[in-house]
Amino acid sequence: MRNRPMAFALGTAFLGVLAGIGILLLTGWLIGPLNRGEASFADLGPESKEDYIVLVGAAYAQDHDLDSARARLALLESPNPAQWVAELADTYIRQGGDSPELQYLVELADGLGMANSAMIAYLATDTPVPTETPTPTLTPTPTDTASPTPTFTPSPYPTDTEVPPTDTAVPPTDTPVPPTNTPVPPTKVPAPKPTATKPPPTATPKPQSTTWSWSARLVGPGEDAQGCTYGLLQIRVTALNAAGNQIPGVWVYDKYSRVYNLTGNVDSPDWGPGETKYEYGDGGGSLCIASSQGGPCVSDYTRDMPCYRNPPFEDKWAAGYCQCCSAEAAANKELCRQLYEAGDGCIAYPAGHYSWRVVFRRSN
């Protein structure tokens, strides 16, 4: 049975926060640049939207009503709210700790089918109750019945009659046995026949199995139409063979959008025959090489590559985004890290427009 007081408290908190969000929407309607009647949950800021997602996770943790959770997330009008839930849960995991908000987000991501290996440790598992083994009933050992000892009965007749000795002597035999000197004919051993030596069988070489490796990097300002005040929401994919040549006709799969793309499908002179791309309205991707369209992955998934949300600091430093903050930040990594941790994305967007490049290389 569920904890009714807890469910009531969370429900009350949920309604209270919804009321607060409604007040924010009304305030924006009254004094903001929006037209009257157009305020909605989609107009909330990124932090308010994330708080709202945590509340949806708290409600789902109590009632496990997935349809209601999807309907509440749909109010954000995001193209892929389930991916947003998973990314927010990953953010809480990277920040460390074991807060109730993290548990709510992990359970909601699992219900939406977006749980990854990092979230498995936070999902509760049921421990089976051991079955009691009945104590066996002891069967008494039957008592041996002693057999009666036979009574000795004396014979009525005496047994002391002496037998007279026999003195008949056997005469010795002195006839010598002549020795036998019959020669044994020698046994002819046949000569061994030569055995033909067969050459050992030739081993048939087995074909080597094909494996794929991958690398990924964030595209920096000045490359692929990327800058400090503009940018794409894109992942560019290149498939290479062992010699480094591009391979057309390779299927690539995105775990989050669940879309298959074929290399060589971009009709542009700037793109090679072994390249394809994924474009996002928000969110990002994690890719693998697939056996065919609709087939399973034959390589590992790449790391998560956020295109809308702020990428990890080390990626932004390596890509040169600190120059978008200031010249001092571009030359001082620790200064740039302080700006990053304070919430400065060093790009002229609320969240950002970022691009990535992924290279898959075949072993043979």
PDB file of N, CA and C in Angstrom, residues 217-236 271 278-280 306-311 315-316 319-321 323-324 345-349 351-357:
ATOM      1  N   ARG A 217      34.624  15.018 -31.253  1.00  0.00           N
ATOM      2  CA  ARG A 217      35.139  16.286 -30.753  1.00  0.00           C
ATOM      3  C   ARG A 217      34.119  17.385 -31.018  1.00  0.00           C
ATOM      4  N   LEU A 218      34.143  18.396 -30.159  1.00  0.00           N
ATOM      5  CA  LEU A 218      33.272  19.556 -30.296  1.00  0.00           C
ATOM      6  C   LEU A 218      33.875  20.509 -31.325  1.00  0.00           C
ATOM      7  N   VAL A 219      33.042  21.012 -32.249  1.00  0.00           N
ATOM      8  CA  VAL A 219      33.503  21.961 -33.270  1.00  0.00           C
ATOM      9  C   VAL A 219      33.594  23.347 -32.644  1.00  0.00           C
ATOM     10  N   GLY A 220      34.722  24.037 -32.860  1.00  0.00           N
ATOM     11  CA  GLY A 220      34.941  25.338 -32.251  1.00  0.00           C
ATOM     12  C   GLY A 220      34.588  26.495 -33.164  1.00  0.00           C
ATOM     13  N   PRO A 221      34.635  27.714 -32.652  1.00  0.00           N
ATOM     14  CA  PRO A 221      34.362  28.902 -33.472  1.00  0.00           C
ATOM     15  C   PRO A 221      35.313  28.990 -34.655  1.00  0.00           C
ATOM     16  N   GLY A 222      34.763  29.375 -35.825  1.00  0.00           N
ATOM     17  CA  GLY A 222      35.570  29.494 -37.030  1.00  0.00           C
ATOM     18  C   GLY A 222      35.611  28.244 -37.879  1.00  0.00           C
ATOM     19  N   GLU A 223      34.897  27.176 -37.477  1.00  0.00           N
ATOM     20  CA  GLU A 223      34.894  25.924 -38.243  1.00  0.00           C
ATOM     21  C   GLU A 223      33.443  25.468 -38.443  1.00  0.00           C
ATOM     22  N   ASP A 224      33.145  24.998 -39.668  1.00  0.00           N
ATOM     23  CA  ASP A 224      31.802  24.472 -39.987  1.00  0.00           C
ATOM     24  C   ASP A 224      30.703  25.464 -39.627  1.00  0.00           C
ATOM     25  N   ALA A 225      30.848  26.719 -40.028  1.00  0.00           N
ATOM     26  CA  ALA A 225      29.827  27.745 -39.780  1.00  0.00           C
ATOM     27  C   ALA A 225      29.507  27.893 -38.302  1.00  0.00           C
ATOM     28  N   GLN A 226      30.524  27.778 -37.455  1.00  0.00           N
ATOM     29  CA  GLN A 226      30.340  27.890 -36.010  1.00  0.00           C
ATOM     30  C   GLN A 226      31.035  29.147 -35.517  1.00  0.00           C
ATOM     31  N   GLY A 227      30.359  29.933 -34.672  1.00  0.00           N
ATOM     32  CA  GLY A 227      30.952  31.144 -34.146  1.00  0.00           C
ATOM     33  C   GLY A 227      30.491  31.408 -32.734  1.00  0.00           C
ATOM     34  N   CYS A 228      30.885  32.579 -32.205  1.00  0.00           N
ATOM     35  CA  CYS A 228      30.518  32.933 -30.833  1.00  0.00           C
ATOM     36  C   CYS A 228      29.082  33.425 -30.735  1.00  0.00           C
ATOM     37  N   THR A 229      28.524  33.931 -31.833  1.00  0.00           N
ATOM     38  CA  THR A 229      27.164  34.469 -31.811  1.00  0.00           C
ATOM     39  C   THR A 229      26.214  33.700 -32.714  1.00  0.00           C
ATOM     40  N   TYR A 230      26.657  32.600 -33.272  1.00  0.00           N
ATOM     41  CA  TYR A 230      25.805  31.796 -34.144  1.00  0.00           C
ATOM     42  C   TYR A 230      26.363  30.383 -34.182  1.00  0.00           C
ATOM     43  N   GLY A 231      25.582  29.459 -34.710  1.00  0.00           N
ATOM     44  CA  GLY A 231      26.071  28.080 -34.803  1.00  0.00           C
ATOM     45  C   GLY A 231      24.984  27.118 -35.207  1.00  0.00           C
ATOM     46  N   LEU A 232      25.394  25.906 -35.494  1.00  0.00           N
ATOM     47  CA  LEU A 232      24.484  24.849 -35.910  1.00  0.00           C
ATOM     48  C   LEU A 232      24.149  23.944 -34.732  1.00  0.00           C
ATOM     49  N   LEU A 233      23.082  23.217 -34.865  1.00  0.00           N
ATOM     50  CA  LEU A 233      22.725  22.149 -33.919  1.00  0.00           C
ATOM     51  C   LEU A 233      22.880  20.846 -34.701  1.00  0.00           C
ATOM     52  N   GLN A 234      24.115  20.355 -34.805  1.00  0.00           N
ATOM     53  CA  GLN A 234      24.405  19.322 -35.795  1.00  0.00           C
ATOM     54  C   GLN A 234      25.531  18.397 -35.327  1.00  0.00           C
ATOM     55  N   ILE A 235      25.442  17.113 -35.744  1.00  0.00           N
ATOM     56  CA  ILE A 235      26.529  16.147 -35.591  1.00  0.00           C
ATOM     57  C   ILE A 235      26.899  15.653 -36.989  1.00  0.00           C
ATOM     58  N   ARG A 236      28.153  15.849 -37.380  1.00  0.00           N
ATOM     59  CA  ARG A 236      28.635  15.414 -38.693  1.00  0.00           C
ATOM     60  C   ARG A 236      29.391  14.102 -38.518  1.00  0.00           C
ATOM     61  N   TRP A 271      30.703  17.828 -48.620  1.00  0.00           N
ATOM     62  CA  TRP A 271      30.558  16.570 -47.875  1.00  0.00           C
ATOM     63  C   TRP A 271      31.056  15.414 -48.728  1.00  0.00           C
ATOM     64  N   TYR A 278      23.311  14.546 -38.591  1.00  0.00           N
ATOM     65  CA  TYR A 278      22.097  14.586 -37.778  1.00  0.00           C
ATOM     66  C   TYR A 278      21.906  16.023 -37.312  1.00  0.00           C
ATOM     67  N   GLU A 279      20.688  16.549 -37.472  1.00  0.00           N
ATOM     68  CA  GLU A 279      20.370  17.900 -37.051  1.00  0.00           C
ATOM     69  C   GLU A 279      19.301  17.844 -35.966  1.00  0.00           C
ATOM     70  N   TYR A 280      19.389  18.749 -34.980  1.00  0.00           N
ATOM     71  CA  TYR A 280      18.522  18.707 -33.807  1.00  0.00           C
ATOM     72  C   TYR A 280      17.902  20.074 -33.570  1.00  0.00           C
ATOM     73  N   PRO A 306      25.787  16.782 -26.492  1.00  0.00           N
ATOM     74  CA  PRO A 306      24.723  17.779 -26.423  1.00  0.00           C
ATOM     75  C   PRO A 306      24.945  18.895 -27.437  1.00  0.00           C
ATOM     76  N   CYS A 307      23.900  19.216 -28.201  1.00  0.00           N
ATOM     77  CA  CYS A 307      23.978  20.307 -29.174  1.00  0.00           C
ATOM     78  C   CYS A 307      23.261  21.561 -28.679  1.00  0.00           C
ATOM     79  N   TYR A 308      22.303  21.401 -27.773  1.00  0.00           N
ATOM     80  CA  TYR A 308      21.538  22.533 -27.267  1.00  0.00           C
ATOM     81  C   TYR A 308      22.003  22.940 -25.872  1.00  0.00           C
ATOM     82  N   ARG A 309      22.232  21.966 -25.026  1.00  0.00           N
ATOM     83  CA  ARG A 309      22.689  22.258 -23.680  1.00  0.00           C
ATOM     84  C   ARG A 309      24.207  22.486 -23.669  1.00  0.00           C
ATOM     85  N   ASN A 310      24.707  23.079 -22.595  1.00  0.00           N
ATOM     86  CA  ASN A 310      26.118  23.436 -22.499  1.00  0.00           C
ATOM     87  C   ASN A 310      26.977  22.168 -22.429  1.00  0.00           C
ATOM     88  N   PRO A 311      27.944  21.953 -23.348  1.00  0.00           N
ATOM     89  CA  PRO A 311      28.817  20.774 -23.280  1.00  0.00           C
ATOM     90  C   PRO A 311      29.743  20.843 -22.066  1.00  0.00           C
ATOM     91  N   ASP A 315      35.608  19.992 -23.132  1.00  0.00           N
ATOM     92  CA  ASP A 315      35.314  20.039 -24.569  1.00  0.00           C
ATOM     93  C   ASP A 315      35.307  21.485 -25.059  1.00  0.00           C
ATOM     94  N   LYS A 316      34.693  22.398 -24.278  1.00  0.00           N
ATOM     95  CA  LYS A 316      34.629  23.793 -24.705  1.00  0.00           C
ATOM     96  C   LYS A 316      36.019  24.440 -24.688  1.00  0.00           C
ATOM     97  N   ALA A 319      37.884  23.206 -27.740  1.00  0.00           N
ATOM     98  CA  ALA A 319      37.350  23.751 -28.989  1.00  0.00           C
ATOM     99  C   ALA A 319      37.612  25.241 -29.138  1.00  0.00           C
ATOM    100  N   GLY A 320      38.045  25.937 -28.071  1.00  0.00           N
ATOM    101  CA  GLY A 320      38.379  27.359 -28.168  1.00  0.00           C
ATOM    102  C   GLY A 320      37.240  28.302 -27.858  1.00  0.00           C
ATOM    103  N   TYR A 321      36.223  27.828 -27.125  1.00  0.00           N
ATOM    104  CA  TYR A 321      35.083  28.699 -26.826  1.00  0.00           C
ATOM    105  C   TYR A 321      35.397  29.741 -25.750  1.00  0.00           C
ATOM    106  N   GLN A 323      37.536  31.987 -25.851  1.00  0.00           N
ATOM    107  CA  GLN A 323      37.785  33.263 -26.504  1.00  0.00           C
ATOM    108  C   GLN A 323      36.502  34.054 -26.673  1.00  0.00           C
ATOM    109  N   CYS A 324      35.347  33.349 -26.635  1.00  0.00           N
ATOM    110  CA  CYS A 324      34.068  34.035 -26.761  1.00  0.00           C
ATOM    111  C   CYS A 324      33.701  34.757 -25.471  1.00  0.00           C
ATOM    112  N   GLY A 345      28.061  30.540 -20.627  1.00  0.00           N
ATOM    113  CA  GLY A 345      28.357  29.567 -21.677  1.00  0.00           C
ATOM    114  C   GLY A 345      29.296  30.087 -22.733  1.00  0.00           C
ATOM    115  N   CYS A 346      29.664  31.369 -22.666  1.00  0.00           N
ATOM    116  CA  CYS A 346      30.585  31.961 -23.649  1.00  0.00           C
ATOM    117  C   CYS A 346      30.039  31.835 -25.060  1.00  0.00           C
ATOM    118  N   ILE A 347      28.731  32.000 -25.214  1.00  0.00           N
ATOM    119  CA  ILE A 347      28.105  31.967 -26.528  1.00  0.00           C
ATOM    120  C   ILE A 347      26.787  32.720 -26.398  1.00  0.00           C
ATOM    121  N   ALA A 348      26.392  33.418 -27.446  1.00  0.00           N
ATOM    122  CA  ALA A 348      25.255  34.335 -27.360  1.00  0.00           C
ATOM    123  C   ALA A 348      23.925  33.612 -27.556  1.00  0.00           C
ATOM    124  N   TYR A 349      23.669  32.582 -26.753  1.00  0.00           N
ATOM    125  CA  TYR A 349      22.384  31.896 -26.749  1.00  0.00           C
ATOM    126  C   TYR A 349      22.066  31.524 -25.310  1.00  0.00           C
ATOM    127  N   ALA A 351      20.996  28.677 -24.160  1.00  0.00           N
ATOM    128  CA  ALA A 351      21.611  27.374 -23.922  1.00  0.00           C
ATOM    129  C   ALA A 351      22.805  27.187 -24.850  1.00  0.00           C
ATOM    130  N   GLY A 352      22.613  27.386 -26.163  1.00  0.00           N
ATOM    131  CA  GLY A 352      23.732  27.266 -27.082  1.00  0.00           C
ATOM    132  C   GLY A 352      23.377  26.529 -28.345  1.00  0.00           C
ATOM    133  N   HIS A 353      24.118  26.800 -29.401  1.00  0.00           N
ATOM    134  CA  HIS A 353      24.009  26.070 -30.657  1.00  0.00           C
ATOM    135  C   HIS A 353      25.387  25.470 -30.924  1.00  0.00           C
ATOM    136  N   TYR A 354      25.520  24.170 -30.703  1.00  0.00           N
ATOM    137  CA  TYR A 354      26.828  23.520 -30.792  1.00  0.00           C
ATOM    138  C   TYR A 354      26.806  22.417 -31.856  1.00  0.00           C
ATOM    139  N   SER A 355      27.984  22.145 -32.419  1.00  0.00           N
ATOM    140  CA  SER A 355      28.147  21.098 -33.426  1.00  0.00           C
ATOM    141  C   SER A 355      29.278  20.166 -33.005  1.00  0.00           C
ATOM    142  N   TRP A 356      29.181  18.920 -33.468  1.00  0.00           N
ATOM    143  CA  TRP A 356      30.180  17.896 -33.157  1.00  0.00           C
ATOM    144  C   TRP A 356      30.605  17.199 -34.445  1.00  0.00           C
ATOM    145  N   ARG A 357      31.784  16.626 -34.404  1.00  0.00           N
ATOM    146  CA  ARG A 357      32.278  15.761 -35.492  1.00  0.00           C
ATOM    147  C   ARG A 357      32.615  14.393 -34.914  1.00  0.00           C
TER     148      ARG A 357
END
